[in-house]
Short mmCIF file of C-alpha atoms in Angstrom, two decimals:
data_model
loop_
_atom_site.label_atom_id
_atom_site.label_comp_id
_atom_site.label_asym_id
_atom_site.label_seq_id
_atom_site.Cartn_x
_atom_site.Cartn_y
_atom_site.Cartn_z
CA MET T 1 -0.73 8.30 -11.68
CA LEU T 2 -1.73 5.04 -10.13
CA LEU T 3 -0.27 4.94 -6.52
CA VAL T 4 -0.64 1.71 -4.25
CA ASP T 5 -0.24 1.84 -0.61
CA GLY T 6 2.20 -1.55 -0.68
CA SER T 7 2.26 -1.77 3.19
CA SER T 8 -1.61 -2.23 3.33
CA TYR T 9 -1.65 -4.43 0.42
CA LEU T 10 1.03 -6.79 1.99
CA TYR T 11 -1.11 -7.00 5.28
CA ARG T 12 -3.85 -8.02 3.45
CA ALA T 13 -2.69 -10.34 1.11
CA PHE T 14 -0.61 -12.06 4.07
CA HIS T 15 -4.15 -12.31 6.06
CA ALA T 16 -6.25 -13.16 3.26
CA MET T 17 -4.21 -15.86 1.83
CA PRO T 18 -3.72 -19.55 3.08
CA ASP T 19 -0.68 -20.64 4.54
CA LEU T 20 1.24 -21.22 1.25
CA ARG T 21 4.27 -22.78 0.89
CA VAL T 22 7.09 -23.52 -1.12
CA ASP T 23 6.91 -27.44 -0.08
CA PRO T 24 3.20 -27.59 1.10
CA ALA T 25 4.26 -30.86 3.11
CA ASP T 26 7.25 -28.73 5.24
CA PRO T 27 5.88 -26.17 7.54
CA HIS T 28 9.51 -24.94 7.75
CA SER T 29 9.67 -24.34 4.19
CA ALA T 30 9.47 -20.59 2.76
CA PRO T 31 5.86 -18.85 3.28
CA THR T 32 4.66 -17.50 -0.03
CA GLY T 33 0.70 -16.42 0.41
CA ALA T 34 1.46 -13.05 0.57
CA ILE T 35 3.61 -13.04 -2.61
CA ARG T 36 0.87 -14.63 -4.70
CA GLY T 37 -1.68 -12.33 -3.03
CA MET T 38 0.33 -9.08 -3.76
CA ILE T 39 0.59 -10.42 -7.22
CA ASN T 40 -3.08 -11.21 -7.67
CA MET T 41 -3.93 -7.79 -6.04
CA LEU T 42 -1.81 -5.98 -8.33
CA GLY T 43 -2.55 -7.54 -11.61
CA VAL T 44 -6.60 -6.86 -11.08
CA LEU T 45 -5.29 -3.21 -10.54
CA ARG T 46 -3.57 -2.75 -13.92
CA LYS T 47 -6.61 -4.55 -15.30
CA ASP T 48 -8.83 -2.23 -14.03
CA TYR T 49 -6.84 0.80 -14.51
CA PRO T 50 -4.42 0.10 -17.81
CA ASP T 51 -4.04 3.72 -18.67
CA ALA T 52 -2.13 4.86 -15.89
CA ALA T 53 1.07 6.44 -17.15
CA TYR T 54 3.16 6.33 -13.42
CA ALA T 55 2.49 3.26 -11.50
CA ALA T 56 4.32 3.18 -8.40
CA CYS T 57 3.99 0.88 -5.24
CA VAL T 58 4.91 2.26 -2.03
CA PHE T 59 5.70 0.28 1.15
CA ASP T 60 6.94 1.37 4.37
CA ALA T 61 10.78 1.14 5.20
CA PRO T 62 12.37 -0.54 7.69
CA GLY T 63 13.25 1.23 10.59
CA LYS T 64 12.02 4.56 12.50
CA THR T 65 10.40 6.99 10.87
CA PHE T 66 10.28 10.92 11.66
CA ARG T 67 6.98 10.15 13.51
CA ASP T 68 8.76 8.05 16.02
CA GLU T 69 11.06 10.94 16.95
CA LEU T 70 8.59 13.45 17.60
CA TYR T 71 6.45 11.02 19.57
CA PRO T 72 8.28 7.83 21.41
CA ASP T 73 5.05 6.07 21.84
CA TYR T 74 3.88 6.44 18.46
CA LYS T 75 2.45 2.62 17.54
CA ALA T 76 3.62 1.84 20.63
CA ASN T 77 0.47 -0.64 20.94
CA ARG T 78 0.68 -2.03 17.53
CA ALA T 79 2.00 -6.01 17.01
CA SER T 80 4.75 -6.41 15.67
CA MET T 81 4.95 -8.02 12.07
CA PRO T 82 4.82 -11.70 11.72
CA ASP T 83 7.93 -13.65 11.18
CA ASP T 84 6.49 -15.32 8.10
CA LEU T 85 5.30 -12.09 6.69
CA ARG T 86 8.51 -10.24 6.93
CA SER T 87 10.39 -13.11 5.37
CA GLN T 88 7.98 -12.73 2.01
CA ILE T 89 9.14 -8.68 1.97
CA ALA T 90 12.02 -8.52 -0.14
CA PRO T 91 11.10 -11.36 -2.60
CA ILE T 92 7.53 -9.36 -2.88
CA HIS T 93 9.57 -6.12 -3.59
CA GLU T 94 11.61 -8.13 -6.23
CA VAL T 95 8.22 -9.36 -7.81
CA VAL T 96 6.80 -6.13 -7.89
CA ALA T 97 9.11 -4.90 -9.61
CA LEU T 98 9.45 -7.23 -12.22
CA LEU T 99 5.74 -6.88 -12.71
CA GLY T 100 6.68 -3.24 -13.70
CA TRP T 101 5.92 -1.36 -10.85
CA THR T 102 7.98 1.30 -9.39
CA VAL T 103 8.79 0.05 -5.85
CA LEU T 104 9.61 3.10 -3.49
CA ALA T 105 10.42 2.68 0.36
CA VAL T 106 11.94 6.00 1.74
CA PRO T 107 13.96 5.69 4.93
CA GLY T 108 12.47 7.44 8.11
CA VAL T 109 9.04 8.08 6.24
CA GLU T 110 6.02 6.00 6.31
CA ALA T 111 4.63 4.91 3.19
CA ASP T 112 1.27 7.07 3.52
CA ASP T 113 3.66 10.35 3.80
CA VAL T 114 5.58 9.04 0.55
CA ILE T 115 1.96 8.71 -1.03
CA GLY T 116 0.67 11.96 0.17
CA THR T 117 3.38 13.72 -1.22
CA LEU T 118 3.71 11.92 -4.65
CA ALA T 119 -0.03 12.53 -4.82
CA HIS T 120 -0.21 15.97 -4.34
CA THR T 121 3.25 16.77 -6.74
CA ALA T 122 1.72 15.33 -9.30
CA ALA T 123 -1.62 16.93 -9.08
CA GLY T 124 0.09 20.19 -8.97
CA GLN T 125 1.63 19.43 -12.05
CA GLY T 126 -1.77 18.40 -14.05
CA LEU T 127 -2.14 14.65 -13.33
CA GLN T 128 -5.11 12.58 -12.41
CA VAL T 129 -3.94 10.96 -9.35
CA LEU T 130 -5.57 7.68 -7.97
CA ILE T 131 -4.31 6.00 -4.72
CA SER T 132 -5.15 2.34 -3.78
CA SER T 133 -5.50 2.15 0.00
CA GLY T 134 -7.96 1.02 2.59
CA ASP T 135 -6.12 3.95 4.98
CA LYS T 136 -8.79 6.27 5.44
CA ASP T 137 -6.46 9.17 6.73
CA LEU T 138 -5.58 9.39 3.05
CA ALA T 139 -8.83 10.88 2.42
CA GLN T 140 -7.66 14.37 3.41
CA LEU T 141 -5.61 14.32 0.36
CA VAL T 142 -8.85 14.06 -2.18
CA ASN T 143 -9.18 17.30 -4.32
CA GLU T 144 -10.52 17.25 -7.86
CA ARG T 145 -7.18 15.56 -9.10
CA ILE T 146 -7.10 13.08 -6.50
CA ALA T 147 -9.19 10.09 -5.60
CA ILE T 148 -8.78 6.87 -3.36
CA ILE T 149 -9.99 3.35 -3.75
CA ASP T 150 -10.44 0.81 -1.60
CA THR T 151 -10.05 -2.51 -3.68
CA MET T 152 -11.27 -4.30 -0.56
CA SER T 153 -14.41 -2.92 -0.35
CA GLY T 154 -15.11 -1.65 -3.83
CA LYS T 155 -15.52 2.20 -1.93
CA ARG T 156 -14.13 5.28 -4.12
CA ARG T 157 -13.34 8.55 -2.56
CA ASP T 158 -13.54 11.31 -4.71
CA LEU T 159 -14.80 14.66 -4.14
CA PRO T 160 -18.25 14.21 -4.09
CA ALA T 161 -18.01 11.44 -1.74
CA CYS T 162 -15.99 12.85 0.71
CA ARG T 163 -17.96 16.20 0.85
CA PRO T 164 -20.58 16.37 4.00
CA SER T 165 -24.10 15.24 2.90
CA SER T 166 -26.59 18.20 3.40
CA ALA T 167 -28.88 16.81 5.97
#
């Protein structure tokens, strides 16, 4: 099973790509850089891991999560999403689905919590799970069946990589 942290990917794509527009001469035309970046990153991932029987790209759903209910100041200092990125989310979801990925966004639950649940459940059923994310918090999921790759840094977090070294 291949699970992609879609929310992390879309931010990375948005900030990595130039300000691509439907009409490059019109700064008010629709932005497309994050869409192009997502297509490129997911294409490389599928090429690198073609044998994944299951593949899902998991995004944060709009709105508050259960964490906001537990702690009202959760992410209070985080900047809001840029409008040029927000306008690309629906097209990104559509394109990702057209590329053959299952697209998931569970209302009230963050993408990393959905990824954790799916990974844990799949591993419990005997599947090997590979999570693609730069989120270091997901390393707590690593076990003999779950590994994490960060395609931006090239780092792989598997069981040997997460064990403390004996110094």
